[in-house]
Amino acid sequence: MAVRKITEYPEAVLGQMGKPVTEFDGKLATLCADMFDTMYAAEGVGLAAPQIGLNLRLFVMDCEGVKLIAANPEIIAAEGEQSGQEGCLSVGKVPAVVVRPQKARLRAQNEKGEWFEREVEGYAARAFMHETDHCDGKLFIDHLPKLRREMVIRRYKKEKKW
Ligand SMILES: [Zn+2]
C-alpha cells in the first residue's frame, strides 16, 4: 500500500497532454495499485496519473460500481446532457456545476494492454470524461464559464490559505 502525494492546481503537469502508456508490466500494475490507494485515501471516485505528478495517459476509477484501470483512454462517443456537481482532488474538491453529456463510451487499455470499450451513464460517465480530460491536460474548471471558474479558484485559494 502506497499513498502518493496529490498534485494540486496550478502545478504545470496538470495542464500538460499526457504521454501514452507503452509498457504494460509489473511497474504499471504497482503504479495502478498506488493510484487506487491514493484515490481511496482521498475519498475520490477517480484519479489520473497527472494528479500524482506523472505525465501519463492513465487513470483509475471506482464510481457507482464501475471499477477500472484505463490506459490511453479516449471518449469515442457521447450523447445527451446532464448538469451536476463536480469536484476534483487537485482543486481541493471545491464543487461546481458542470454540464456534460449524459452517456459516454470509453475506449482504453487495461493493465495488460488489452483494449476494451465501456459505455456508462450519469455520474460514472461524468467520471469517464473528467478523468480522460486529466490525461489530456484539462481540468473540470476549464469547462466552466469564466466567472464561475474564478469563483472556484478563489474558494480553493482561500481554503489553501494562499
Ligand atoms: Zn480531477
PDB file of C-alpha atoms and ligand atoms in Angstrom:
ATOM      1  CA  MET A   1       0.000   0.000   0.000  1.00  0.00           C
ATOM      2  CA  ALA A   2       1.419   3.329  -1.024  1.00  0.00           C
ATOM      3  CA  VAL A   3      -0.471   6.559  -0.929  1.00  0.00           C
ATOM      4  CA  ARG A   4       1.155   9.128  -3.179  1.00  0.00           C
ATOM      5  CA  LYS A   5       1.065  12.889  -2.825  1.00  0.00           C
ATOM      6  CA  ILE A   6      -1.707  14.527  -4.827  1.00  0.00           C
ATOM      7  CA  THR A   7      -0.626  17.199  -7.279  1.00  0.00           C
ATOM      8  CA  GLU A   8      -2.645  20.365  -6.915  1.00  0.00           C
ATOM      9  CA  TYR A   9      -3.664  23.222  -9.156  1.00  0.00           C
ATOM     10  CA  PRO A  10      -1.810  25.151 -10.625  1.00  0.00           C
ATOM     11  CA  GLU A  11       1.098  22.695 -10.936  1.00  0.00           C
ATOM     12  CA  ALA A  12       2.239  22.501 -14.567  1.00  0.00           C
ATOM     13  CA  VAL A  13       1.767  18.732 -15.021  1.00  0.00           C
ATOM     14  CA  LEU A  14      -1.999  19.154 -14.626  1.00  0.00           C
ATOM     15  CA  GLY A  15      -2.066  21.254 -17.783  1.00  0.00           C
ATOM     16  CA  GLN A  16       0.103  19.035 -19.974  1.00  0.00           C
ATOM     17  CA  MET A  17      -1.017  16.492 -22.556  1.00  0.00           C
ATOM     18  CA  GLY A  18      -0.082  13.108 -21.087  1.00  0.00           C
ATOM     19  CA  LYS A  19       2.320  10.739 -22.808  1.00  0.00           C
ATOM     20  CA  PRO A  20       0.950   7.379 -23.986  1.00  0.00           C
ATOM     21  CA  VAL A  21       1.373   4.339 -21.750  1.00  0.00           C
ATOM     22  CA  THR A  22       3.604   1.890 -23.657  1.00  0.00           C
ATOM     23  CA  GLU A  23       4.825  -0.599 -21.037  1.00  0.00           C
ATOM     24  CA  PHE A  24       2.231  -2.964 -19.567  1.00  0.00           C
ATOM     25  CA  ASP A  25       4.407  -4.582 -16.928  1.00  0.00           C
ATOM     26  CA  GLY A  26       4.692  -5.069 -13.182  1.00  0.00           C
ATOM     27  CA  LYS A  27       5.684  -1.446 -12.726  1.00  0.00           C
ATOM     28  CA  LEU A  28       2.416  -0.314 -14.277  1.00  0.00           C
ATOM     29  CA  ALA A  29       0.457  -2.716 -12.035  1.00  0.00           C
ATOM     30  CA  THR A  30       2.188  -1.276  -8.949  1.00  0.00           C
ATOM     31  CA  LEU A  31       1.516   2.258 -10.134  1.00  0.00           C
ATOM     32  CA  CYS A  32      -2.180   1.463 -10.611  1.00  0.00           C
ATOM     33  CA  ALA A  33      -2.376  -0.123  -7.143  1.00  0.00           C
ATOM     34  CA  ASP A  34      -0.817   3.032  -5.677  1.00  0.00           C
ATOM     35  CA  MET A  35      -3.286   5.168  -7.612  1.00  0.00           C
ATOM     36  CA  PHE A  36      -6.226   3.195  -6.175  1.00  0.00           C
ATOM     37  CA  ASP A  37      -4.745   3.528  -2.661  1.00  0.00           C
ATOM     38  CA  THR A  38      -4.277   7.273  -3.159  1.00  0.00           C
ATOM     39  CA  MET A  39      -7.792   7.693  -4.568  1.00  0.00           C
ATOM     40  CA  TYR A  40      -9.464   5.768  -1.724  1.00  0.00           C
ATOM     41  CA  ALA A  41      -7.390   7.584   0.926  1.00  0.00           C
ATOM     42  CA  ALA A  42      -8.573  10.905  -0.526  1.00  0.00           C
ATOM     43  CA  GLU A  43     -12.167   9.594  -0.811  1.00  0.00           C
ATOM     44  CA  GLY A  44     -12.277  10.233  -4.532  1.00  0.00           C
ATOM     45  CA  VAL A  45     -14.038   8.245  -7.259  1.00  0.00           C
ATOM     46  CA  GLY A  46     -11.303   8.655  -9.869  1.00  0.00           C
ATOM     47  CA  LEU A  47      -7.648   9.583 -10.108  1.00  0.00           C
ATOM     48  CA  ALA A  48      -5.474  10.269 -13.133  1.00  0.00           C
ATOM     49  CA  ALA A  49      -1.681   9.958 -13.328  1.00  0.00           C
ATOM     50  CA  PRO A  50      -1.054  13.726 -13.668  1.00  0.00           C
ATOM     51  CA  GLN A  51      -2.690  14.059 -10.251  1.00  0.00           C
ATOM     52  CA  ILE A  52       0.270  12.264  -8.719  1.00  0.00           C
ATOM     53  CA  GLY A  53       2.722  14.239 -10.825  1.00  0.00           C
ATOM     54  CA  LEU A  54       3.127  11.789 -13.728  1.00  0.00           C
ATOM     55  CA  ASN A  55       2.722  12.997 -17.277  1.00  0.00           C
ATOM     56  CA  LEU A  56       0.934   9.832 -18.454  1.00  0.00           C
ATOM     57  CA  ARG A  57      -2.377   8.977 -20.085  1.00  0.00           C
ATOM     58  CA  LEU A  58      -3.665   6.727 -17.319  1.00  0.00           C
ATOM     59  CA  PHE A  59      -6.482   6.797 -14.792  1.00  0.00           C
ATOM     60  CA  VAL A  60      -8.157   4.575 -12.241  1.00  0.00           C
ATOM     61  CA  MET A  61     -11.758   4.832 -11.173  1.00  0.00           C
ATOM     62  CA  ASP A  62     -14.268   3.279  -8.788  1.00  0.00           C
ATOM     63  CA  CYS A  63     -17.574   5.054  -9.250  1.00  0.00           C
ATOM     64  CA  GLU A  64     -21.111   3.669  -8.921  1.00  0.00           C
ATOM     65  CA  GLY A  65     -19.902   0.092  -9.326  1.00  0.00           C
ATOM     66  CA  VAL A  66     -17.666   0.898 -12.293  1.00  0.00           C
ATOM     67  CA  LYS A  67     -14.157  -0.023 -11.193  1.00  0.00           C
ATOM     68  CA  LEU A  68     -11.457   0.036 -13.827  1.00  0.00           C
ATOM     69  CA  ILE A  69      -7.990   0.966 -14.987  1.00  0.00           C
ATOM     70  CA  ALA A  70      -7.836   2.974 -18.202  1.00  0.00           C
ATOM     71  CA  ALA A  71      -4.575   3.453 -20.073  1.00  0.00           C
ATOM     72  CA  ASN A  72      -4.569   5.635 -23.187  1.00  0.00           C
ATOM     73  CA  PRO A  73      -8.264   6.499 -22.692  1.00  0.00           C
ATOM     74  CA  GLU A  74     -10.460   8.114 -25.300  1.00  0.00           C
ATOM     75  CA  ILE A  75     -14.122   9.092 -25.225  1.00  0.00           C
ATOM     76  CA  ILE A  76     -15.298   7.682 -28.552  1.00  0.00           C
ATOM     77  CA  ALA A  77     -18.989   8.560 -28.250  1.00  0.00           C
ATOM     78  CA  ALA A  78     -21.118  10.779 -26.049  1.00  0.00           C
ATOM     79  CA  GLU A  79     -24.756  11.779 -26.072  1.00  0.00           C
ATOM     80  CA  GLY A  80     -27.428  13.603 -24.128  1.00  0.00           C
ATOM     81  CA  GLU A  81     -26.809  16.152 -21.440  1.00  0.00           C
ATOM     82  CA  GLN A  82     -26.531  16.209 -17.660  1.00  0.00           C
ATOM     83  CA  SER A  83     -25.943  19.043 -15.270  1.00  0.00           C
ATOM     84  CA  GLY A  84     -24.431  18.129 -11.925  1.00  0.00           C
ATOM     85  CA  GLN A  85     -21.920  18.865  -9.202  1.00  0.00           C
ATOM     86  CA  GLU A  86     -18.345  18.003  -9.889  1.00  0.00           C
ATOM     87  CA  GLY A  87     -15.134  18.448  -7.944  1.00  0.00           C
ATOM     88  CA  CYS A  88     -11.514  17.437  -8.229  1.00  0.00           C
ATOM     89  CA  LEU A  89      -8.946  16.150  -5.737  1.00  0.00           C
ATOM     90  CA  SER A  90      -6.434  18.507  -7.393  1.00  0.00           C
ATOM     91  CA  VAL A  91      -8.659  21.541  -6.852  1.00  0.00           C
ATOM     92  CA  GLY A  92      -9.446  20.939  -3.177  1.00  0.00           C
ATOM     93  CA  LYS A  93     -12.784  19.251  -4.011  1.00  0.00           C
ATOM     94  CA  VAL A  94     -14.402  22.666  -4.391  1.00  0.00           C
ATOM     95  CA  PRO A  95     -17.671  21.784  -6.147  1.00  0.00           C
ATOM     96  CA  ALA A  96     -19.140  23.399  -9.224  1.00  0.00           C
ATOM     97  CA  VAL A  97     -21.972  22.503 -11.566  1.00  0.00           C
ATOM     98  CA  VAL A  98     -20.630  21.233 -14.891  1.00  0.00           C
ATOM     99  CA  VAL A  99     -22.762  20.426 -17.926  1.00  0.00           C
ATOM    100  CA  ARG A 100     -21.615  17.235 -19.671  1.00  0.00           C
ATOM    101  CA  PRO A 101     -23.077  14.512 -21.876  1.00  0.00           C
ATOM    102  CA  GLN A 102     -25.343  12.026 -20.048  1.00  0.00           C
ATOM    103  CA  LYS A 103     -23.767   8.967 -21.687  1.00  0.00           C
ATOM    104  CA  ALA A 104     -20.171   8.276 -22.638  1.00  0.00           C
ATOM    105  CA  ARG A 105     -18.374   5.420 -24.311  1.00  0.00           C
ATOM    106  CA  LEU A 106     -14.765   4.914 -23.267  1.00  0.00           C
ATOM    107  CA  ARG A 107     -12.083   3.101 -25.223  1.00  0.00           C
ATOM    108  CA  ALA A 108      -8.922   2.291 -23.305  1.00  0.00           C
ATOM    109  CA  GLN A 109      -6.402  -0.407 -22.431  1.00  0.00           C
ATOM    110  CA  ASN A 110      -6.377  -2.370 -19.200  1.00  0.00           C
ATOM    111  CA  GLU A 111      -3.246  -3.061 -17.135  1.00  0.00           C
ATOM    112  CA  LYS A 112      -2.355  -5.930 -19.507  1.00  0.00           C
ATOM    113  CA  GLY A 113      -2.581  -3.715 -22.566  1.00  0.00           C
ATOM    114  CA  GLU A 114      -5.863  -5.228 -23.800  1.00  0.00           C
ATOM    115  CA  TRP A 115      -8.223  -2.763 -25.444  1.00  0.00           C
ATOM    116  CA  PHE A 116     -11.772  -2.543 -24.144  1.00  0.00           C
ATOM    117  CA  GLU A 117     -14.822  -0.353 -24.582  1.00  0.00           C
ATOM    118  CA  ARG A 118     -17.324   0.521 -21.902  1.00  0.00           C
ATOM    119  CA  GLU A 119     -20.431   2.658 -22.055  1.00  0.00           C
ATOM    120  CA  VAL A 120     -21.904   4.196 -18.907  1.00  0.00           C
ATOM    121  CA  GLU A 121     -24.381   6.881 -17.921  1.00  0.00           C
ATOM    122  CA  GLY A 122     -24.796   9.585 -15.327  1.00  0.00           C
ATOM    123  CA  TYR A 123     -22.157  10.089 -12.662  1.00  0.00           C
ATOM    124  CA  ALA A 124     -19.901   7.312 -13.978  1.00  0.00           C
ATOM    125  CA  ALA A 125     -19.987   8.945 -17.436  1.00  0.00           C
ATOM    126  CA  ARG A 126     -19.042  12.212 -15.779  1.00  0.00           C
ATOM    127  CA  ALA A 127     -16.064  10.442 -14.155  1.00  0.00           C
ATOM    128  CA  PHE A 128     -15.004   8.931 -17.514  1.00  0.00           C
ATOM    129  CA  MET A 129     -14.920  12.392 -19.047  1.00  0.00           C
ATOM    130  CA  HIS A 130     -13.343  14.127 -16.043  1.00  0.00           C
ATOM    131  CA  GLU A 131     -10.501  11.587 -15.856  1.00  0.00           C
ATOM    132  CA  THR A 132      -9.926  11.438 -19.620  1.00  0.00           C
ATOM    133  CA  ASP A 133      -9.690  15.236 -19.553  1.00  0.00           C
ATOM    134  CA  HIS A 134      -6.907  14.954 -16.936  1.00  0.00           C
ATOM    135  CA  CYS A 135      -4.982  12.725 -19.356  1.00  0.00           C
ATOM    136  CA  ASP A 136      -5.306  15.495 -21.956  1.00  0.00           C
ATOM    137  CA  GLY A 137      -4.148  18.203 -19.554  1.00  0.00           C
ATOM    138  CA  LYS A 138      -7.619  19.587 -18.888  1.00  0.00           C
ATOM    139  CA  LEU A 139      -9.341  20.303 -15.584  1.00  0.00           C
ATOM    140  CA  PHE A 140     -13.073  20.424 -14.882  1.00  0.00           C
ATOM    141  CA  ILE A 141     -12.816  24.155 -14.266  1.00  0.00           C
ATOM    142  CA  ASP A 142     -11.844  24.569 -17.936  1.00  0.00           C
ATOM    143  CA  HIS A 143     -15.465  23.659 -18.735  1.00  0.00           C
ATOM    144  CA  LEU A 144     -16.855  26.468 -16.585  1.00  0.00           C
ATOM    145  CA  PRO A 145     -17.796  29.958 -17.707  1.00  0.00           C
ATOM    146  CA  LYS A 146     -15.086  32.444 -16.718  1.00  0.00           C
ATOM    147  CA  LEU A 147     -16.841  33.933 -13.694  1.00  0.00           C
ATOM    148  CA  ARG A 148     -17.696  30.573 -12.177  1.00  0.00           C
ATOM    149  CA  ARG A 149     -14.175  29.321 -12.824  1.00  0.00           C
ATOM    150  CA  GLU A 150     -12.783  32.331 -10.991  1.00  0.00           C
ATOM    151  CA  MET A 151     -15.167  31.685  -8.086  1.00  0.00           C
ATOM    152  CA  VAL A 152     -13.958  28.095  -7.738  1.00  0.00           C
ATOM    153  CA  ILE A 153     -10.310  29.174  -7.829  1.00  0.00           C
ATOM    154  CA  ARG A 154     -10.956  31.918  -5.286  1.00  0.00           C
ATOM    155  CA  ARG A 155     -12.620  29.479  -2.900  1.00  0.00           C
ATOM    156  CA  TYR A 156      -9.877  26.937  -3.425  1.00  0.00           C
ATOM    157  CA  LYS A 157      -7.157  29.516  -2.703  1.00  0.00           C
ATOM    158  CA  LYS A 158      -8.982  30.615   0.416  1.00  0.00           C
ATOM    159  CA  GLU A 159      -9.168  27.036   1.700  1.00  0.00           C
ATOM    160  CA  LYS A 160      -5.484  26.531   0.880  1.00  0.00           C
ATOM    161  CA  LYS A 161      -4.699  29.850   2.619  1.00  0.00           C
ATOM    162  CA  TRP A 162      -2.674  31.190  -0.282  1.00  0.00           C
TER     163      TRP A 162
HETATM  164 ZN    ZN B   1      -9.874  15.662 -11.163  1.00  0.00          ZN
END
